[in-house]
Coordinates of C-alpha atoms and ligand atoms in Angstrom, one line a residue:
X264 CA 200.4 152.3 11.3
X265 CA 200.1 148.9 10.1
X266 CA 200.2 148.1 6.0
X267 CA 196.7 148.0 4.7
X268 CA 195.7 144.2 3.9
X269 CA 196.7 143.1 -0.1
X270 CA 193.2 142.5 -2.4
X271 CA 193.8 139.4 -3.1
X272 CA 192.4 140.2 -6.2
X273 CA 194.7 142.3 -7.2
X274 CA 198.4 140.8 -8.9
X275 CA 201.2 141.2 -6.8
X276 CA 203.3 143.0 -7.9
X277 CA 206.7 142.5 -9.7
X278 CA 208.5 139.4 -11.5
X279 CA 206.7 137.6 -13.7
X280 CA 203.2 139.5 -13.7
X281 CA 205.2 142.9 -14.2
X282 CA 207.6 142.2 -17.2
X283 CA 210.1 145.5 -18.0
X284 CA 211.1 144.5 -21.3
X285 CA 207.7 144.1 -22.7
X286 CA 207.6 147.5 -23.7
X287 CA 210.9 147.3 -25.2
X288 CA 210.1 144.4 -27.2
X289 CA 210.1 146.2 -30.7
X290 CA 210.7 149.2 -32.4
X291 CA 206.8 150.5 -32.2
X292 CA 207.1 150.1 -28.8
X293 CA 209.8 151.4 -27.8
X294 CA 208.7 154.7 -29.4
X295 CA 205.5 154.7 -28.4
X296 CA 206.5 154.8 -24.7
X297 CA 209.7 156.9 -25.2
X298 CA 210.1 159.6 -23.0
X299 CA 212.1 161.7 -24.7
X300 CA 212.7 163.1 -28.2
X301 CA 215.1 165.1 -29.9
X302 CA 214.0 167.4 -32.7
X303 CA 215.5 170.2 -34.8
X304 CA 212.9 172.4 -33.1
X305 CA 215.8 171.6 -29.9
X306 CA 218.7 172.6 -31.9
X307 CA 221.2 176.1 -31.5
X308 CA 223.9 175.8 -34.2
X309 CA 226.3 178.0 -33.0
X310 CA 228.8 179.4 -36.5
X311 CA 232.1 181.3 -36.3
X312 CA 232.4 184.0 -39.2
X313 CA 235.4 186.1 -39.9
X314 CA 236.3 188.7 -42.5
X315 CA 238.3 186.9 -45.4
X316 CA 236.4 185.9 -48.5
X317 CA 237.6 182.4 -48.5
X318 CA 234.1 180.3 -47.6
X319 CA 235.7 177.6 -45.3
X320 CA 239.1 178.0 -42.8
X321 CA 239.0 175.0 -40.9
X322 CA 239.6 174.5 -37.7
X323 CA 242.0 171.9 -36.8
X324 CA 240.9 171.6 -33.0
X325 CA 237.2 171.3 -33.8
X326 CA 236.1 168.6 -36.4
X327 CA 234.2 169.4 -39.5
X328 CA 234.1 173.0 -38.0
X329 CA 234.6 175.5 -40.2
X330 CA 235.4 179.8 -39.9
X331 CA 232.6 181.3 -42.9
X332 CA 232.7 183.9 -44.4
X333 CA 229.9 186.2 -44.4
X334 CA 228.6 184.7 -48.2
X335 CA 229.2 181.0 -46.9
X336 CA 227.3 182.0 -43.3
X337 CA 224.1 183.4 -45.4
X338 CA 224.2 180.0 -47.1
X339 CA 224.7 178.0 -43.8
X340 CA 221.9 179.5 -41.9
X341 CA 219.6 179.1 -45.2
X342 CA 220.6 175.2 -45.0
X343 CA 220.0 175.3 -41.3
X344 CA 216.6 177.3 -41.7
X345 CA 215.0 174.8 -44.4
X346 CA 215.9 172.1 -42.4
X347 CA 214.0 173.1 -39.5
X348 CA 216.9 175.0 -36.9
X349 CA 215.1 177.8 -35.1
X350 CA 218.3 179.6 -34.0
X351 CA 221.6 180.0 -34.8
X352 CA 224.4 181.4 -32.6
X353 CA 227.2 183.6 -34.5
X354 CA 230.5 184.1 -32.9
X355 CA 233.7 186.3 -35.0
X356 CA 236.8 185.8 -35.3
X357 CA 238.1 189.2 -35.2
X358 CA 241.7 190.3 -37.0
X359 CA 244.5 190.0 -34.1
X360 CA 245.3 194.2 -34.8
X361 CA 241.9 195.0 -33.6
X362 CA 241.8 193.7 -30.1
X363 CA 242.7 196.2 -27.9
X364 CA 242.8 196.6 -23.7
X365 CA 239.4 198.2 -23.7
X366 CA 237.8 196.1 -26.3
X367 CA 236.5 198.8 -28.2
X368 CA 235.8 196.9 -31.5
X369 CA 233.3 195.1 -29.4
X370 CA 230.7 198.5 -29.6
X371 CA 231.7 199.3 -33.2
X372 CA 228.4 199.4 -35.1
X373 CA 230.5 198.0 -38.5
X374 CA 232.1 195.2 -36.5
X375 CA 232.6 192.0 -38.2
X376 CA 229.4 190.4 -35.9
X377 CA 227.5 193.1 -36.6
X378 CA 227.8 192.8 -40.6
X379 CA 227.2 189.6 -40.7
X380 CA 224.6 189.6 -38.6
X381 CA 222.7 192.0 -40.6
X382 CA 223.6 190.1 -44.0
X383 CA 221.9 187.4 -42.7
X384 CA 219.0 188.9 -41.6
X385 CA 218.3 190.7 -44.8
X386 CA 219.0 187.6 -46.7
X387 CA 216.3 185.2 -43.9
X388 CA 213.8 185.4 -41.9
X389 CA 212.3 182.8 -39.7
X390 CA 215.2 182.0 -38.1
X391 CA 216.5 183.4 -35.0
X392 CA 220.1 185.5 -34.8
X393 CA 222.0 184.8 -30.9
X394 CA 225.3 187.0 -30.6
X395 CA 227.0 186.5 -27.4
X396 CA 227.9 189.6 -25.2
X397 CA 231.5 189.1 -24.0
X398 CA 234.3 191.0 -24.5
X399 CA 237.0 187.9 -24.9
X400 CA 236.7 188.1 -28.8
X401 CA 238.2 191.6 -29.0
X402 CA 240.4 192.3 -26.4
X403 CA 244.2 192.0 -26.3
X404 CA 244.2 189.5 -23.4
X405 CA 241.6 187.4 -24.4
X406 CA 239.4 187.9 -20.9
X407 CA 236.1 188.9 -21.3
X408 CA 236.0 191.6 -19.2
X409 CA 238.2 195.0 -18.7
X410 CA 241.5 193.9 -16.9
X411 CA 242.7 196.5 -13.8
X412 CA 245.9 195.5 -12.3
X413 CA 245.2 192.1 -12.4
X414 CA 241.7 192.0 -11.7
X415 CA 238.6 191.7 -14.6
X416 CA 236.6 194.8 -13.3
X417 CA 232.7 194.1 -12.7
X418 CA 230.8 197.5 -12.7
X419 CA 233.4 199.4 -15.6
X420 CA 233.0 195.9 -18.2
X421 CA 229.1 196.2 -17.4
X422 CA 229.2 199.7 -19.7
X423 CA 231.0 198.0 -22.1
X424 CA 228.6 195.5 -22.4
X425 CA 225.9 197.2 -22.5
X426 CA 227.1 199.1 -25.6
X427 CA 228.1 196.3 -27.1
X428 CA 224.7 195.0 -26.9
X429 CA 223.0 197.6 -27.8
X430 CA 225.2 197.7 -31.3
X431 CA 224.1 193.9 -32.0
X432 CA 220.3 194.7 -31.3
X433 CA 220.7 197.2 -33.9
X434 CA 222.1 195.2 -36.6
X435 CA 219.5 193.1 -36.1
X436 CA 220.2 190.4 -33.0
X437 CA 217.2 188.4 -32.1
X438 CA 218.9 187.0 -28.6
X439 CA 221.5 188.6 -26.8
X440 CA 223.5 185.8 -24.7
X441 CA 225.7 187.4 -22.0
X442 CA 228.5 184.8 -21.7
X443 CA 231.1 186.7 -19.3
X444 CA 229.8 185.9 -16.0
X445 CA 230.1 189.7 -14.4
X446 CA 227.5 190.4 -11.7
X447 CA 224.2 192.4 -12.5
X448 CA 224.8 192.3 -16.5
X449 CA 221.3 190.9 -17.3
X450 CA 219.9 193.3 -15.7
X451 CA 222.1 196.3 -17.0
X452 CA 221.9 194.9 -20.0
X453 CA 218.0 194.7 -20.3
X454 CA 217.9 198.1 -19.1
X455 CA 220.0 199.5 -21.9
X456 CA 218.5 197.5 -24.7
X457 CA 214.9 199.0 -23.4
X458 CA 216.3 202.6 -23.4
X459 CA 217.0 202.0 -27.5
X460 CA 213.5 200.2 -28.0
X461 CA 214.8 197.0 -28.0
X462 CA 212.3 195.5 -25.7
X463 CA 211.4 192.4 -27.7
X464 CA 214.9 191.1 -27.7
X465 CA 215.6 188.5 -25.8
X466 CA 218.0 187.6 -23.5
X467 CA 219.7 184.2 -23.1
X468 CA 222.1 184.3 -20.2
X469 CA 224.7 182.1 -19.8
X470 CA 223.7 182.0 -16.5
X471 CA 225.6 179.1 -14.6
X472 CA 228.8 179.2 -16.7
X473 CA 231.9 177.2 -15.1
X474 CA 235.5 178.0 -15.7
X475 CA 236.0 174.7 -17.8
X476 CA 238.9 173.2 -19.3
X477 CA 236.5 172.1 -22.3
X478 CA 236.7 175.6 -24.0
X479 CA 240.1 175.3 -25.6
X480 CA 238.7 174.5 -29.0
X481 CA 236.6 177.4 -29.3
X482 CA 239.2 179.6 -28.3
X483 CA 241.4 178.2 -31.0
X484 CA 238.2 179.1 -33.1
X485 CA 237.6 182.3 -32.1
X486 CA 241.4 182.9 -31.8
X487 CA 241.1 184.1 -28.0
X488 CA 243.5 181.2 -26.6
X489 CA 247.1 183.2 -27.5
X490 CA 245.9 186.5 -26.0
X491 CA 244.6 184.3 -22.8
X492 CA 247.7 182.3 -23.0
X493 CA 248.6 181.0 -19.2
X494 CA 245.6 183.1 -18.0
X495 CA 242.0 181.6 -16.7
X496 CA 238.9 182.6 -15.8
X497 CA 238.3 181.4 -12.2
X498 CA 237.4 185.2 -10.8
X499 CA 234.2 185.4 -12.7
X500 CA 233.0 181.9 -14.3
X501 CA 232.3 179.3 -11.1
X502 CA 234.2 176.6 -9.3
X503 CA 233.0 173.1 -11.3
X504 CA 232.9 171.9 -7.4
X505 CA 230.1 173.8 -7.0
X506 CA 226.3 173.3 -7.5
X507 CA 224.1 175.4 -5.0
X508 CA 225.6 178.5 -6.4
X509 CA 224.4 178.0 -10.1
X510 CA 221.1 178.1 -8.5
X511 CA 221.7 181.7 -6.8
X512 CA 223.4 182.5 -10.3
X513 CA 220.4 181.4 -12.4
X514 CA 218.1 183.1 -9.7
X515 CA 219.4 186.3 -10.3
X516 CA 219.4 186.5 -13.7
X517 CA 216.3 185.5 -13.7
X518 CA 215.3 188.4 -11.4
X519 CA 217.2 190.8 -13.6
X520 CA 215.1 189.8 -16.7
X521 CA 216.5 186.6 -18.7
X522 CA 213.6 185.5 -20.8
X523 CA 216.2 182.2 -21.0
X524 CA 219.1 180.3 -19.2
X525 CA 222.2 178.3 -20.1
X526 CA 224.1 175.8 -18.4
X527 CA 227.8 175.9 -19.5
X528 CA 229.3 173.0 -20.2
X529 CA 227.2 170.1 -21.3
X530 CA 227.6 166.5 -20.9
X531 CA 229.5 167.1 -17.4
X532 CA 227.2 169.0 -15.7
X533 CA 223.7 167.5 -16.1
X534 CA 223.4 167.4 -12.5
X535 CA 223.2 171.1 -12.6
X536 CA 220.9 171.2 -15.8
X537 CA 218.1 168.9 -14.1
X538 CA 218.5 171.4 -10.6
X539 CA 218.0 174.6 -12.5
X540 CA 215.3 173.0 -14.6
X541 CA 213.6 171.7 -11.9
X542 CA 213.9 175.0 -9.2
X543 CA 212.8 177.5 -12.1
X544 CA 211.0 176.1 -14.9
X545 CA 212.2 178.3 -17.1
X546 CA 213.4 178.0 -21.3
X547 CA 216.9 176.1 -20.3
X548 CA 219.5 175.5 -22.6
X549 CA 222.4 173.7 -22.3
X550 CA 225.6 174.2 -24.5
X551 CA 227.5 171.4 -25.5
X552 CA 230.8 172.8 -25.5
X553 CA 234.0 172.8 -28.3
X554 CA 235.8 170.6 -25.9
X555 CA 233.1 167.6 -25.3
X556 CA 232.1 168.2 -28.8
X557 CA 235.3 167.4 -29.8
X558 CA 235.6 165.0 -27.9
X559 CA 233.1 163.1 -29.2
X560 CA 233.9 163.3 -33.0
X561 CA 237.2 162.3 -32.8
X562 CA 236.6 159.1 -30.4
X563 CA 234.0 158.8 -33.7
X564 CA 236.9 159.8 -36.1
X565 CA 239.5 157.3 -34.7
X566 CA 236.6 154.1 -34.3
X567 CA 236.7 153.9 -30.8
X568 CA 232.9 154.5 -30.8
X569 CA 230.2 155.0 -33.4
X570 CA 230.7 158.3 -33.3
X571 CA 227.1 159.2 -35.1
X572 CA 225.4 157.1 -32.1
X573 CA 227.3 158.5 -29.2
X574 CA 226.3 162.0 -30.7
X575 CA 222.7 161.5 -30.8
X576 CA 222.9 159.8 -27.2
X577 CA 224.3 162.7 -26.0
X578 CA 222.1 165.0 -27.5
X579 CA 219.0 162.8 -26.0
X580 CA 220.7 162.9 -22.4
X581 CA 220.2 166.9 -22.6
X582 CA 216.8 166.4 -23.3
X583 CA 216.3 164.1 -20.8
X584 CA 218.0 166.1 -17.8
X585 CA 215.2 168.6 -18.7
X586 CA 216.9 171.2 -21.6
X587 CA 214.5 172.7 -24.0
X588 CA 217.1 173.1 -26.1
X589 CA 221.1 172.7 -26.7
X590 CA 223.5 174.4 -28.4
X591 CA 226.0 171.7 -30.4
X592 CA 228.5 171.8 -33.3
X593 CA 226.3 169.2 -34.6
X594 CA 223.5 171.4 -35.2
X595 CA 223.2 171.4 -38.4
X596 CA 224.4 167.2 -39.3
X597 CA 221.7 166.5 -37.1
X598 CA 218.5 168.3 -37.8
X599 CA 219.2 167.1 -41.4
X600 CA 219.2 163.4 -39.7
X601 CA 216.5 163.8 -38.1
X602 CA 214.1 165.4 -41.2
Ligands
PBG762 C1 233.0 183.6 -24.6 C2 232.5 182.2 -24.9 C3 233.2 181.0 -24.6 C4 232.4 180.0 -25.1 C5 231.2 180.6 -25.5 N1 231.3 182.0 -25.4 C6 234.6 180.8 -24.2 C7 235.0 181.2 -22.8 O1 234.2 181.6 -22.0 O2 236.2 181.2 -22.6 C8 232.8 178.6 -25.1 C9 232.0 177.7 -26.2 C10 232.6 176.4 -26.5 O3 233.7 176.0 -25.9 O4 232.1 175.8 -27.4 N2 232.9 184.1 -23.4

């Protein structure tokens, strides 16, 4: 087929009648024709809590991150409520002598995450509670599953899990987020909460979650890296070489009933937030991670970039790959900003 004759009516197109940079001109334009925008409305601030009184322990790895405890937390997520941040993810740091093989302290209905969960909720509402359901936080080598000779068990963790939880629901957990990568845990998981009368929590899975090197910081945080020590996480979180499979990952827990996904890391894999966005349409978050975060501020820190700019551009670049939303350290500096 031949092309159709040009109107010679019409301009042709391209250089000069078709000028790009018209529309980036000025500042009006260039926000009337943005594409994108990044609002607190976008914004997951996730907070570490432990059991001490003191308000702030910082954390050397992770910049202007601090441990709360439970009083400073209530005051944090107020700040991060009247500013406009819809959900707030809240991870402990549990005492070293109560991690154990079997993680039991994760089901305890008067763990640390369960207190200050409910303290906050009785102190808020209108903001949303996330606890993630993992069992790296309480047990005595720092995996986030039950270790058998070797091996993290699937099917024996999943009852863990689930009890786990099932105690977070309880104390009042908006948004469960299973972030240990077993197989069939959103679905065991839903099923559980159901059978209490949880059926309006949510789930956000960590659905494609890769066994990244950008974690250290929040294992500092969280106080997981010496129990893990030498040990990684390759048998349950994916290969970073691979992409189809985050799609079969996302697809099942989708089929087992997340009302939300995750892409874990960030920045790194955007090729894999755009996919999963695009195949599934569903809510999809993606977590900029303790490593890239880090990364970030202290390239800011040390003037090798403007590290306020570089923050927001990466924020923007999450939003543009097709995330609803993002979790980020920089929650909270952020929504204020943008007030
Ligand atoms: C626990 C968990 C991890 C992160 C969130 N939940 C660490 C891990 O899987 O080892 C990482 C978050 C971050 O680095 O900011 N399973």
């Amino acid at each position: 087929m031949s092309n159709p004759t040009p109107d010679p009516m019409m301009p042709k197109p391209g250089f000069p009648t078709t000028r790009m940079r018209r529309n980036r001109y000025d500042d009006w334009t260039r926000r009337l024709v943005a594409e994108n925008q990044l609002s607190a409305n976008d914004l997951i601030w996730p907070v570490f809590v432990h059991g001490g009184d003191e308000a702030r322990i910082d954390i050397p790895t992770l910049p202007g991150v601090a441990r709360l405890s439970i009083e400073q937390l209530i005051k944090d997520v107020g700040e991060a409520k009247s500013v406009g941040i819809p959900l707030v993810a809240v991870f402990p740091v549990v005492d070293p002598d109560k991690k154990t093989d079997e993680a039991e302290e994760a089901y305890n209905a008067d763990n640390l995450v369960c207190r200050a969960v409910a303290a906050v909720k009785e102190a808020h509402d209108g903001i949303g509670i996330m606890c993630d359901v993992a069992l790296d936080p309480f047990t005595s080598h720092g995996h986030d599953g039950l270790l058998r000779d070797g091996y993290i068990v699937n099917d024996e963790t999943l009852e863990v899990l689930c009890k786990q939880a099932v105690v977070q629901a309880k104390a009042g957990c908006d948004v469960i987020a299973p972030s240990d990568m077993m197989d069939g845990r959103a679905g065991a998981i839903r099923t559980a909460l159901d059978a209490e009368g949880f059926q309006h929590v949510r789930i956000m899975a960590y659905a494609a979650k890769y066994a990244s090197a950008l974690y250290g910081p929040f294992r500092d945080a969280v106080g997981s890296a010496p129990n893990l020590g030498d040990g990684d996480k390759k048998t349950y979180q994916m290969d970073p070489a691979n992409s189809d499979e985050a799609l079969r990952e996302v697809a099942l827990d989708i089929e087992e009933g997340a009302d939300m996904v995750m892409v874990k890391p960030g920045l790194f894999y955007l090729d894999i937030l755009q996919r999963v966005k695009e195949a599934f349409s569903m809510p999809t978050f993606a977590y900029q991670v303790s490593g890239e975060y880090a990364m970030l501020k202290v390239a800011g820190q040390q003037g090798l970039v403007d590290g306020e700019r570089v923050m927001d551009e990466a924020l923007l670049a999450f939003k543009r790959a097709g995330a609803n939303g993002i979790l980020t350290y920089a929650a909270l500096e952020t929504a204020k900003k943008l007030g």
